[in-house]
Amino acid sequence: MASVSHYCLLVLVFLDSHAAQPSCLPGCTCSEDSFGRALQCMSTSLGMIPRKLPEELKRLRIENSPLFELPQGSFINMSTLEYLWLNFNNITVIHLGALEHLSELKELRLEGNKLRSVPWTAFQATPLLRVLDLKHNRIDVLPELALQFLVNLTYLDLSSNRLTVVSKGIFSNWLAYQKPHQPGCGARIHSGLVLALHDNPWLCDCRLRGLVQFVKSNSIPVILVNSYLVCQHPLSKAGQLFHETELSVCMKPQISTSNASVTIQMGQNVTLRCLAQASPSPTIVWTYPLSMWREFDVLTSSTAEDTALSELVIPAAHLVDRGNYTCVASNSIGRSTLVISLQVQPAQTLSVPHSAFFPSDGNAYVDLRVVKQTVHGILLEWFAVADTPEEKWFTLYIASDETLKKEVVHIGPGINTYAVDDLLPSTKYEACLSLGGQPPRRGRCVVFVTGRDHGELEGRERLLHITVVLCAVLLAVPVGAYVWAAQAPCSCREWGLHCCPHRRKAPRCPRAVPQHRDCSYREHIAVCEDRLGHRDDEGDEEKDEEEDKG
């Protein structure tokens, strides 16, 4: 009887002890050994850190789950946690207060996640952390004070990330961070930090010079897991080991030019050159007063290591192009500028008498463009510069294939836009601009063709989209109808007939070779067929053949 009573007592004690412990999470494994209680969740559907966990938990391992962030207060009930493994999840963000209440944490592993950055100040809440594993993430920046609150760290793994440039001070100052936290003069200081930095796309320029020297010196207290770090960029140093690389000191750009004052005749080509020496390599841009209207080609090449040559090419210079051209070279250290003065002299021409009422515009610059689609038409915009001091009056001529009569519009000074409304479908229009009452000249006209009409306003709005080709230049405006400029040697009408034969599938337009390029100079190809009408072109061609036979 005594033995039966003893057995019942053991059963009651066993049931009571298990009733006091919370059940394990579904799909997870709970265990307890000499290291304490542990929870392991592998390949589960956990999208966040669970709240109800065993008391006095020492180890938590969650892997291969859809966990994508660690919000503030994620571990509020885990003050006894010492080992946290969150490998191979989808963690992208760690919030600043995510590690609060983890004052006993000794090991944090985040391998194989999607972290682009880490809130390093969050480790102020984990003063006992000794192991931090961040390999196989997407971290591309390491701040100067990253290790400030990791004074007890003995292992840091940043391998297989996206680090390109890192300061040596991040690691060389790690020993200095420990001293203020020591309780007394005879306190023990860690002998070294084991560091993994391999398999990162290192950019071996002057910014990495300190780290390269640091690796070469094999300085204590940092010990590299793999000391054979390899340069990936620039191409001239790709594949070189840090131990084999010599890097220069960083410096801001120094700019020079062979000629700071250039004088040419109108119509001549000219190339402005700017040579910049800098480390790291500089970025060079040009600024000039008419850059919004006159876009020139810029060719930049590397003549030597840390030296770049930039050339601004101005073809067929006009009087409007004269002025100051500023070359701006910049890098992470600073920027420098150089001004080149361009003088354009008028071409020698015979004097021609002109009307006393309207000034001569022989040396005037006029740029006419289609810039916008309106509900029923298009919006023209122009930029004009004349040598005469008089106020500029303009005359706009608009003609189409359907009407033989030209529409003439006189526009006062200070106005540079005009809306052309009530356009007919499937019609070619020509718009030309001149100063005063002078007849229109070559280079001051645009030709545009409207799309097919579907008989409805909504369909018509779609068909009146505009693509502008100016001097064989495709501008960034909507697509649908097509515009050519009369700036090639042939006339606008010849361009239209050559590029777009009536009711036939047209080939690409040939490049124009203008005699006077008074417009933007981007290299593009004109497209000459309206494909928004959804008509069967082959069927149309068969109809044409039948009509020809009839």
Coordinates of C-alpha atoms in Angstrom, one line a residue:
M1 CA 0.0 0.0 0.0
A2 CA 2.9 2.3 0.8
S3 CA 4.4 1.7 -2.6
V4 CA 1.1 2.6 -4.3
S5 CA 0.9 5.8 -2.4
H6 CA 4.5 6.7 -3.3
Y7 CA 3.7 6.0 -7.0
C8 CA 0.7 8.2 -7.0
L9 CA 2.6 11.0 -5.3
L10 CA 5.3 10.9 -8.1
V11 CA 2.6 11.1 -10.7
L12 CA 1.0 14.1 -9.1
V13 CA 4.3 15.9 -8.8
F14 CA 5.1 15.2 -12.5
L15 CA 1.7 16.4 -13.7
D16 CA 1.9 19.5 -11.5
S17 CA 5.4 20.4 -12.8
H18 CA 4.3 20.1 -16.4
A19 CA 1.1 22.1 -15.8
A20 CA 3.2 25.0 -14.5
Q21 CA 5.2 25.2 -17.8
P22 CA 3.6 26.7 -20.9
S23 CA 3.1 24.5 -23.9
C24 CA 5.6 24.8 -26.8
L25 CA 4.6 26.8 -29.9
P26 CA 3.1 24.9 -32.8
G27 CA 5.7 23.7 -35.2
C28 CA 8.6 24.5 -32.8
T29 CA 10.7 22.5 -30.4
C30 CA 11.2 23.2 -26.8
S31 CA 14.1 21.7 -24.8
E32 CA 16.0 22.2 -21.6
D33 CA 19.5 21.1 -20.7
S34 CA 22.5 22.3 -18.6
F35 CA 22.6 25.6 -20.7
G36 CA 18.9 26.4 -19.8
R37 CA 15.7 26.4 -21.7
A38 CA 15.7 26.6 -25.5
L39 CA 13.1 27.2 -28.2
Q40 CA 13.8 26.2 -31.8
C41 CA 11.5 27.1 -34.8
M42 CA 12.7 25.8 -38.1
S43 CA 10.8 26.4 -41.4
T44 CA 7.7 27.7 -39.7
S45 CA 5.2 30.4 -40.8
L46 CA 6.3 32.9 -38.1
G47 CA 6.0 36.4 -39.3
M48 CA 7.0 38.0 -36.1
I49 CA 8.8 37.2 -32.8
P50 CA 6.3 35.3 -30.7
R51 CA 5.1 36.9 -27.4
K52 CA 4.3 33.9 -25.3
L53 CA 7.5 32.0 -24.7
P54 CA 8.8 29.8 -21.9
E55 CA 10.0 31.6 -18.8
E56 CA 13.7 32.2 -18.3
L57 CA 14.4 31.3 -21.9
K58 CA 18.2 31.2 -22.6
R59 CA 18.3 30.3 -26.3
L60 CA 16.0 31.2 -29.2
R61 CA 16.5 30.0 -32.8
I62 CA 14.2 31.0 -35.6
E63 CA 15.3 30.1 -39.1
N64 CA 13.8 29.8 -42.7
S65 CA 10.7 31.8 -41.8
P66 CA 9.0 34.8 -43.4
L67 CA 10.2 37.0 -40.5
F68 CA 10.9 40.4 -42.3
E69 CA 11.5 42.9 -39.5
L70 CA 12.4 43.3 -35.8
P71 CA 10.2 46.1 -34.5
Q72 CA 10.8 48.0 -31.2
G73 CA 10.0 45.8 -28.2
S74 CA 10.4 42.5 -30.0
F75 CA 12.0 40.9 -27.0
I76 CA 10.2 42.6 -24.1
N77 CA 9.7 39.4 -22.1
M78 CA 13.1 37.8 -22.8
S79 CA 15.5 39.5 -20.3
T80 CA 17.2 36.2 -19.6
L81 CA 18.0 35.4 -23.3
E82 CA 21.7 34.8 -24.0
Y83 CA 21.7 33.3 -27.5
L84 CA 19.6 34.6 -30.4
W85 CA 19.9 32.9 -33.8
L86 CA 17.7 34.4 -36.6
N87 CA 19.5 33.0 -39.7
F88 CA 18.1 32.7 -43.2
N89 CA 14.9 34.6 -42.7
N90 CA 13.8 37.7 -44.7
I91 CA 14.8 40.3 -42.1
T92 CA 15.1 43.7 -43.9
V93 CA 14.7 46.2 -41.1
I94 CA 15.9 46.3 -37.5
H95 CA 14.3 49.1 -35.6
L96 CA 16.3 51.2 -33.2
G97 CA 14.7 49.8 -30.0
A98 CA 14.4 46.2 -31.3
L99 CA 17.1 44.9 -28.9
E100 CA 15.8 46.5 -25.7
H101 CA 15.6 44.2 -22.6
L102 CA 18.3 41.9 -24.0
S103 CA 20.9 42.9 -21.4
E104 CA 22.2 39.3 -21.0
L105 CA 22.6 38.6 -24.7
K106 CA 26.0 37.1 -25.6
E107 CA 25.5 35.9 -29.2
L108 CA 23.4 37.3 -32.1
R109 CA 23.5 35.6 -35.5
L110 CA 21.7 37.2 -38.5
E111 CA 23.3 35.3 -41.4
G112 CA 21.5 35.1 -44.7
N113 CA 19.0 37.9 -44.3
K114 CA 18.3 41.0 -46.4
L115 CA 19.8 43.8 -44.2
R116 CA 21.1 46.8 -46.0
S117 CA 22.0 48.6 -42.8
V118 CA 22.2 48.0 -39.0
P119 CA 21.2 50.4 -36.3
W120 CA 24.6 50.2 -34.5
T121 CA 23.4 52.4 -31.6
A122 CA 20.8 49.7 -30.7
F123 CA 23.7 47.6 -29.3
Q124 CA 23.8 49.9 -26.4
A125 CA 21.1 47.6 -24.9
T126 CA 23.4 44.6 -25.3
P127 CA 26.6 45.4 -23.4
L128 CA 27.6 41.7 -23.0
L129 CA 27.4 40.8 -26.7
R130 CA 30.5 38.8 -27.7
V131 CA 29.5 37.3 -31.1
L132 CA 27.8 39.2 -33.9
D133 CA 27.3 37.4 -37.2
L134 CA 26.1 39.5 -40.2
K135 CA 27.5 37.5 -43.1
H136 CA 25.5 37.1 -46.4
N137 CA 23.4 40.3 -46.1
R138 CA 23.4 43.4 -48.2
I139 CA 25.2 45.9 -45.9
D140 CA 27.0 48.5 -47.9
V141 CA 28.0 51.1 -45.2
L142 CA 29.9 50.8 -42.0
P143 CA 29.8 54.0 -39.8
E144 CA 32.9 55.3 -38.1
L145 CA 31.3 54.6 -34.6
A146 CA 29.8 51.2 -35.4
L147 CA 31.7 49.4 -32.6
Q148 CA 31.3 52.1 -30.0
F149 CA 28.8 50.0 -27.9
L150 CA 30.3 46.6 -28.6
V151 CA 33.2 46.8 -26.2
N152 CA 33.0 43.1 -25.2
L153 CA 32.8 41.9 -28.9
T154 CA 35.2 39.0 -29.7
Y155 CA 33.9 37.9 -33.2
L156 CA 32.4 40.1 -35.9
D157 CA 31.5 38.6 -39.3
L158 CA 30.7 41.1 -42.2
S159 CA 31.8 38.8 -45.0
S160 CA 29.7 38.4 -48.2
N161 CA 28.0 41.8 -48.0
R162 CA 28.3 44.8 -50.2
L163 CA 30.9 46.9 -48.5
T164 CA 33.1 48.9 -50.9
V165 CA 34.8 51.5 -48.7
V166 CA 35.5 51.2 -44.9
S167 CA 37.6 53.4 -42.6
K168 CA 40.4 51.7 -40.7
G169 CA 39.4 53.8 -37.6
I170 CA 36.3 51.6 -37.1
F171 CA 38.5 48.8 -36.0
S172 CA 41.7 50.5 -34.9
N173 CA 39.7 52.5 -32.3
W174 CA 37.9 49.5 -31.0
L175 CA 40.4 49.1 -28.1
A176 CA 39.9 52.7 -27.1
Y177 CA 36.2 52.0 -26.7
Q178 CA 36.9 49.4 -24.0
K179 CA 39.0 51.6 -21.6
P180 CA 36.2 53.8 -20.3
H181 CA 34.1 50.7 -19.5
Q182 CA 36.8 49.1 -17.3
P183 CA 36.1 49.2 -13.6
G184 CA 39.7 49.7 -12.5
C185 CA 43.3 50.1 -13.5
G186 CA 44.0 46.4 -13.3
A187 CA 41.0 45.4 -15.3
R188 CA 41.5 42.8 -18.1
I189 CA 41.2 44.0 -21.7
H190 CA 40.4 41.6 -24.5
S191 CA 43.4 40.5 -26.5
G192 CA 41.8 40.7 -29.9
L193 CA 38.7 40.9 -32.1
V194 CA 38.3 38.2 -34.8
L195 CA 37.0 40.0 -37.9
A196 CA 35.7 38.6 -41.2
L197 CA 35.7 41.0 -44.2
H198 CA 36.2 38.8 -47.2
D199 CA 33.9 38.5 -50.2
N200 CA 33.0 42.1 -50.4
P201 CA 33.2 44.3 -53.6
W202 CA 36.0 46.4 -52.3
L203 CA 36.6 49.7 -54.2
C204 CA 40.4 50.1 -54.1
D205 CA 40.9 53.9 -54.4
C206 CA 42.2 56.5 -52.0
R207 CA 39.2 56.1 -49.7
L208 CA 40.3 52.5 -48.8
R209 CA 43.9 53.5 -48.3
G210 CA 43.7 53.4 -44.5
L211 CA 42.1 50.0 -44.4
V212 CA 44.6 48.5 -46.8
Q213 CA 47.5 49.8 -44.7
F214 CA 45.7 48.4 -41.6
V215 CA 45.4 45.0 -43.2
K216 CA 49.0 45.0 -44.3
S217 CA 50.3 45.9 -40.8
N218 CA 48.6 42.8 -39.1
S219 CA 47.8 45.0 -36.1
I220 CA 46.5 43.7 -32.9
P221 CA 43.8 43.8 -31.5
V222 CA 42.1 42.8 -34.8
I223 CA 42.7 39.4 -36.3
L224 CA 41.3 38.7 -39.8
V225 CA 39.6 35.4 -40.5
N226 CA 40.8 35.8 -44.1
S227 CA 43.6 38.3 -44.6
Y228 CA 43.6 37.9 -48.4
L229 CA 41.1 40.6 -49.2
V230 CA 40.6 41.3 -53.0
C231 CA 39.9 44.5 -54.9
Q232 CA 36.9 44.4 -57.2
H233 CA 36.9 48.0 -58.5
P234 CA 38.2 49.9 -60.4
L235 CA 39.0 47.7 -63.3
S236 CA 42.7 48.7 -63.2
K237 CA 43.0 47.0 -59.8
A238 CA 40.4 44.3 -60.0
G239 CA 41.7 41.0 -58.7
Q240 CA 44.6 42.5 -56.8
L241 CA 45.1 41.6 -53.1
F242 CA 45.2 44.3 -50.5
H243 CA 48.8 43.3 -49.8
E244 CA 49.8 44.0 -53.4
T245 CA 47.9 47.3 -53.8
E246 CA 49.4 50.8 -53.4
L247 CA 46.8 53.6 -53.1
S248 CA 47.3 57.3 -53.3
V249 CA 46.2 60.0 -50.9
C250 CA 42.8 61.5 -51.5
M251 CA 42.7 65.0 -53.1
K252 CA 40.1 67.4 -54.5
P253 CA 40.0 67.9 -58.3
Q254 CA 42.6 70.2 -59.9
I255 CA 41.4 71.6 -63.3
S256 CA 43.4 72.9 -66.2
T257 CA 42.8 73.7 -69.8
S258 CA 45.0 74.5 -72.8
N259 CA 43.1 77.6 -73.7
A260 CA 40.8 79.6 -71.4
S261 CA 39.7 82.0 -74.1
V262 CA 38.6 80.8 -77.5
T263 CA 37.6 82.9 -80.5
I264 CA 36.0 81.4 -83.7
Q265 CA 34.0 82.5 -86.7
M266 CA 30.3 81.8 -86.8
G267 CA 29.5 78.4 -88.4
Q268 CA 32.8 76.9 -87.3
N269 CA 33.1 73.8 -85.1
V270 CA 34.8 74.1 -81.7
T271 CA 35.7 71.8 -78.9
L272 CA 36.3 73.1 -75.4
R273 CA 38.6 70.9 -73.2
C274 CA 38.9 70.5 -69.5
L275 CA 41.5 68.2 -67.8
A276 CA 40.8 67.2 -64.1
Q277 CA 43.2 65.4 -61.8
A278 CA 41.6 64.0 -58.6
S279 CA 41.5 61.1 -56.2
P280 CA 39.0 59.5 -56.2
S281 CA 38.2 59.9 -59.9
P282 CA 36.1 63.1 -60.5
T283 CA 32.7 63.6 -62.1
I284 CA 32.7 66.4 -64.7
V285 CA 29.8 68.4 -65.8
W286 CA 29.5 71.6 -68.0
T287 CA 27.3 74.6 -67.3
Y288 CA 26.5 77.5 -69.7
P289 CA 23.7 80.0 -70.1
L290 CA 21.7 78.3 -72.8
S291 CA 22.1 74.7 -71.6
M292 CA 18.3 74.3 -71.4
W293 CA 18.0 75.1 -75.2
R294 CA 21.3 74.2 -76.6
E295 CA 22.5 70.7 -75.6
F296 CA 25.9 69.8 -76.8
D297 CA 27.7 66.4 -76.8
V298 CA 30.2 65.9 -73.9
L299 CA 32.9 63.3 -74.2
T300 CA 34.7 62.3 -71.0
S301 CA 37.6 59.8 -71.1
S302 CA 40.3 58.7 -68.6
T303 CA 43.8 59.6 -69.8
A304 CA 45.6 58.2 -66.8
E305 CA 44.9 56.9 -63.3
D306 CA 43.0 59.7 -61.4
T307 CA 43.0 61.9 -64.5
A308 CA 39.9 62.6 -66.7
L309 CA 39.6 64.7 -69.9
S310 CA 36.2 66.2 -70.7
E311 CA 35.4 67.7 -74.1
L312 CA 32.4 69.8 -75.0
V313 CA 31.7 69.7 -78.7
I314 CA 29.9 72.7 -80.3
P315 CA 29.2 72.1 -84.0
A316 CA 28.4 75.1 -86.3
A317 CA 28.7 77.7 -83.6
H318 CA 26.1 80.5 -83.7
L319 CA 26.4 84.0 -82.2
V320 CA 24.1 82.9 -79.5
D321 CA 26.7 80.4 -78.3
R322 CA 29.2 83.0 -77.1
G323 CA 29.7 83.3 -73.4
N324 CA 31.3 81.6 -70.5
Y325 CA 31.4 77.8 -70.3
T326 CA 32.1 76.4 -66.8
C327 CA 33.7 73.0 -66.3
V328 CA 32.8 71.6 -62.8
A329 CA 34.8 68.6 -61.5
S330 CA 33.8 67.1 -58.2
N331 CA 34.5 64.0 -56.0
S332 CA 33.9 63.0 -52.4
I333 CA 36.7 65.4 -51.2
G334 CA 35.5 68.6 -52.9
R335 CA 34.9 70.4 -56.2
S336 CA 36.7 72.8 -58.5
T337 CA 35.5 75.0 -61.4
L338 CA 37.2 76.4 -64.5
V339 CA 35.7 79.0 -66.8
I340 CA 36.4 79.0 -70.6
S341 CA 35.3 82.1 -72.5
L342 CA 34.0 81.6 -76.1
Q343 CA 33.8 84.4 -78.5
V344 CA 31.9 83.9 -81.8
Q345 CA 32.5 86.5 -84.5
P346 CA 29.9 87.2 -87.2
A347 CA 30.5 85.7 -90.6
Q348 CA 31.7 88.2 -93.3
T349 CA 28.6 88.8 -95.5
L350 CA 27.7 91.4 -98.1
S351 CA 25.4 94.1 -96.8
V352 CA 21.8 93.7 -98.0
P353 CA 19.3 96.6 -97.7
H354 CA 16.3 95.7 -95.6
S355 CA 13.1 97.3 -94.6
A356 CA 13.2 100.2 -92.2
F357 CA 10.1 98.8 -90.5
F358 CA 11.5 95.3 -89.7
P359 CA 15.1 94.7 -88.6
S360 CA 17.3 92.2 -90.4
D361 CA 17.5 88.8 -88.7
G362 CA 20.4 87.4 -90.6
N363 CA 22.4 86.8 -87.4
A364 CA 19.4 86.1 -85.2
Y365 CA 19.0 82.7 -83.5
V366 CA 15.5 81.1 -83.5
D367 CA 14.6 77.7 -82.0
L368 CA 11.0 76.6 -82.6
R369 CA 9.7 73.5 -80.9
V370 CA 6.5 71.5 -80.3
V371 CA 6.5 71.2 -76.5
K372 CA 3.1 70.0 -75.5
Q373 CA -0.2 68.4 -76.6
T374 CA -3.4 70.2 -75.9
V375 CA -6.9 68.8 -76.1
H376 CA -7.4 69.9 -79.7
G377 CA -3.9 70.5 -80.9
I378 CA -0.4 71.4 -79.9
L379 CA 1.6 74.1 -78.1
L380 CA 4.5 75.8 -79.9
E381 CA 7.4 77.3 -77.9
W382 CA 10.3 79.3 -79.2
F383 CA 13.5 80.9 -78.0
A384 CA 15.0 83.8 -80.0
V385 CA 18.1 85.9 -79.7
A386 CA 18.8 88.8 -82.0
D387 CA 21.8 91.3 -82.2
T388 CA 19.5 94.3 -82.7
P389 CA 18.5 96.2 -79.5
E390 CA 14.9 96.6 -80.7
E391 CA 12.1 94.7 -79.1
K392 CA 11.5 91.5 -80.9
W393 CA 8.2 91.0 -82.7
F394 CA 7.5 87.7 -84.3
T395 CA 5.5 86.4 -87.2
L396 CA 4.2 82.8 -87.1
Y397 CA 3.2 81.1 -90.4
I398 CA 1.0 78.0 -90.2
A399 CA 0.0 76.0 -93.3
S400 CA -1.4 72.5 -94.1
D401 CA -1.9 70.2 -97.1
E402 CA -5.7 70.6 -96.8
T403 CA -5.8 74.4 -97.1
L404 CA -3.8 76.4 -99.6
K405 CA -4.0 79.6 -97.5
K406 CA -1.4 80.2 -94.9
E407 CA -2.4 81.4 -91.4
V408 CA -0.3 84.4 -90.4
V409 CA -0.1 85.4 -86.7
H410 CA 1.7 88.5 -85.5
I411 CA 3.0 88.1 -81.9
G412 CA 4.3 90.9 -79.7
P413 CA 7.5 91.0 -77.7
G414 CA 7.7 89.0 -74.4
I415 CA 5.5 86.1 -75.7
N416 CA 7.2 82.8 -76.6
T417 CA 4.3 80.3 -76.9
Y418 CA 1.4 79.8 -79.2
A419 CA -1.4 77.1 -79.1
V420 CA -2.4 75.7 -82.5
D421 CA -6.0 74.4 -82.1
D422 CA -8.6 72.6 -84.1
L423 CA -6.1 70.4 -86.0
L424 CA -7.5 68.0 -88.6
P425 CA -6.7 64.3 -88.4
S426 CA -4.3 62.7 -90.9
T427 CA -3.0 66.1 -92.0
K428 CA 0.5 67.4 -92.4
Y429 CA 1.1 70.9 -91.0
E430 CA 4.1 73.3 -91.3
A431 CA 4.8 76.1 -88.7
C432 CA 7.5 78.6 -89.3
L433 CA 8.7 81.6 -87.2
S434 CA 10.5 84.8 -88.2
L435 CA 11.5 88.0 -86.6
G436 CA 9.4 91.0 -87.5
G437 CA 7.9 90.6 -91.0
Q438 CA 10.8 88.8 -92.6
P439 CA 10.0 85.7 -94.6
P440 CA 10.6 82.4 -92.8
R441 CA 14.1 81.0 -93.2
R442 CA 15.4 77.5 -93.2
G443 CA 16.0 76.1 -89.7
R444 CA 13.0 78.0 -88.2
C445 CA 10.2 75.6 -89.2
V446 CA 8.7 72.4 -87.9
V447 CA 6.5 70.0 -89.8
F448 CA 4.1 67.7 -87.9
V449 CA 1.5 65.1 -89.1
T450 CA -1.6 64.3 -87.0
G451 CA -2.8 60.8 -86.5
R452 CA -5.9 59.1 -87.8
D453 CA -9.3 60.1 -86.6
H454 CA -11.7 57.6 -84.9
G455 CA -14.6 59.9 -85.0
E456 CA -14.7 60.5 -81.3
L457 CA -13.1 63.2 -79.1
E458 CA -11.5 60.6 -76.8
G459 CA -10.0 58.8 -79.8
R460 CA -8.9 62.0 -81.3
E461 CA -7.1 63.1 -78.1
R462 CA -5.2 59.9 -78.2
L463 CA -4.3 60.4 -81.9
L464 CA -3.0 63.9 -81.4
H465 CA -0.1 62.9 -79.3
I466 CA 3.1 64.5 -80.6
T467 CA 6.6 63.1 -81.2
V468 CA 9.0 65.8 -82.2
V469 CA 12.1 65.2 -84.4
L470 CA 14.2 68.3 -84.5
C471 CA 17.2 68.2 -86.8
A472 CA 17.0 64.4 -86.6
V473 CA 16.6 64.8 -82.8
L474 CA 13.9 62.9 -81.0
L475 CA 12.6 65.1 -78.1
A476 CA 10.8 63.8 -75.0
V477 CA 7.2 64.6 -75.8
P478 CA 4.2 62.2 -76.2
V479 CA 4.0 59.8 -79.1
G480 CA 1.5 59.6 -81.9
A481 CA 1.8 62.2 -84.6
Y482 CA 5.1 63.1 -86.1
V483 CA 7.1 66.3 -86.5
W484 CA 10.1 67.0 -88.7
A485 CA 12.2 70.1 -88.7
A486 CA 13.2 71.9 -91.9
Q487 CA 16.8 72.1 -90.8
A488 CA 18.2 69.6 -93.2
P489 CA 19.4 70.6 -96.7
C490 CA 16.1 69.4 -98.1
S491 CA 12.9 71.3 -97.3
C492 CA 10.2 70.2 -94.8
R493 CA 8.0 69.0 -97.6
E494 CA 10.8 67.0 -99.2
W495 CA 11.5 65.4 -95.8
G496 CA 7.9 64.4 -95.4
L497 CA 7.7 62.9 -98.9
H498 CA 11.0 61.1 -98.5
C499 CA 10.3 59.7 -95.1
C500 CA 6.7 58.9 -95.2
P501 CA 5.3 57.9 -98.6
H502 CA 1.5 58.1 -98.6
R503 CA -0.2 55.0 -97.1
R504 CA 2.9 52.8 -97.2
K505 CA 4.9 51.2 -94.5
A506 CA 7.8 53.7 -94.2
P507 CA 11.4 52.9 -93.4
R508 CA 13.4 54.8 -90.8
C509 CA 14.2 58.3 -91.8
P510 CA 17.8 58.9 -92.9
R511 CA 20.0 61.0 -90.7
A512 CA 20.0 64.6 -91.6
V513 CA 23.3 66.3 -92.3
P514 CA 22.4 69.9 -91.6
Q515 CA 24.4 72.8 -93.0
H516 CA 23.6 75.0 -90.1
R517 CA 22.7 73.1 -86.9
D518 CA 20.7 75.6 -85.0
C519 CA 19.2 73.2 -82.6
S520 CA 19.9 70.5 -80.0
Y521 CA 22.5 68.0 -81.0
R522 CA 21.4 64.6 -79.7
E523 CA 21.9 61.6 -82.0
H524 CA 18.6 60.0 -82.6
I525 CA 16.6 58.5 -85.4
A526 CA 13.3 59.8 -86.7
V527 CA 10.4 57.3 -86.7
C528 CA 8.0 57.9 -89.5
E529 CA 4.9 55.7 -89.1
D530 CA 1.8 56.2 -87.1
R531 CA 0.9 52.8 -85.5
L532 CA -1.8 54.1 -83.2
G533 CA -4.7 53.7 -85.7
H534 CA -4.6 49.8 -85.5
R535 CA -5.2 49.6 -89.2
D536 CA -4.2 46.6 -91.2
D537 CA -1.4 48.0 -93.3
E538 CA -1.1 45.0 -95.5
G539 CA -4.8 45.2 -96.1
D540 CA -4.5 48.8 -97.1
E541 CA -1.7 48.0 -99.5
E542 CA -3.9 45.3 -101.1
K543 CA -6.7 47.9 -101.5
D544 CA -4.2 50.4 -103.1
E545 CA -3.2 47.7 -105.6
E546 CA -6.8 46.9 -106.4
E547 CA -7.5 50.7 -106.9
D548 CA -4.4 51.0 -109.2
K549 CA -5.6 48.1 -111.3
G550 CA -9.1 49.6 -111.5

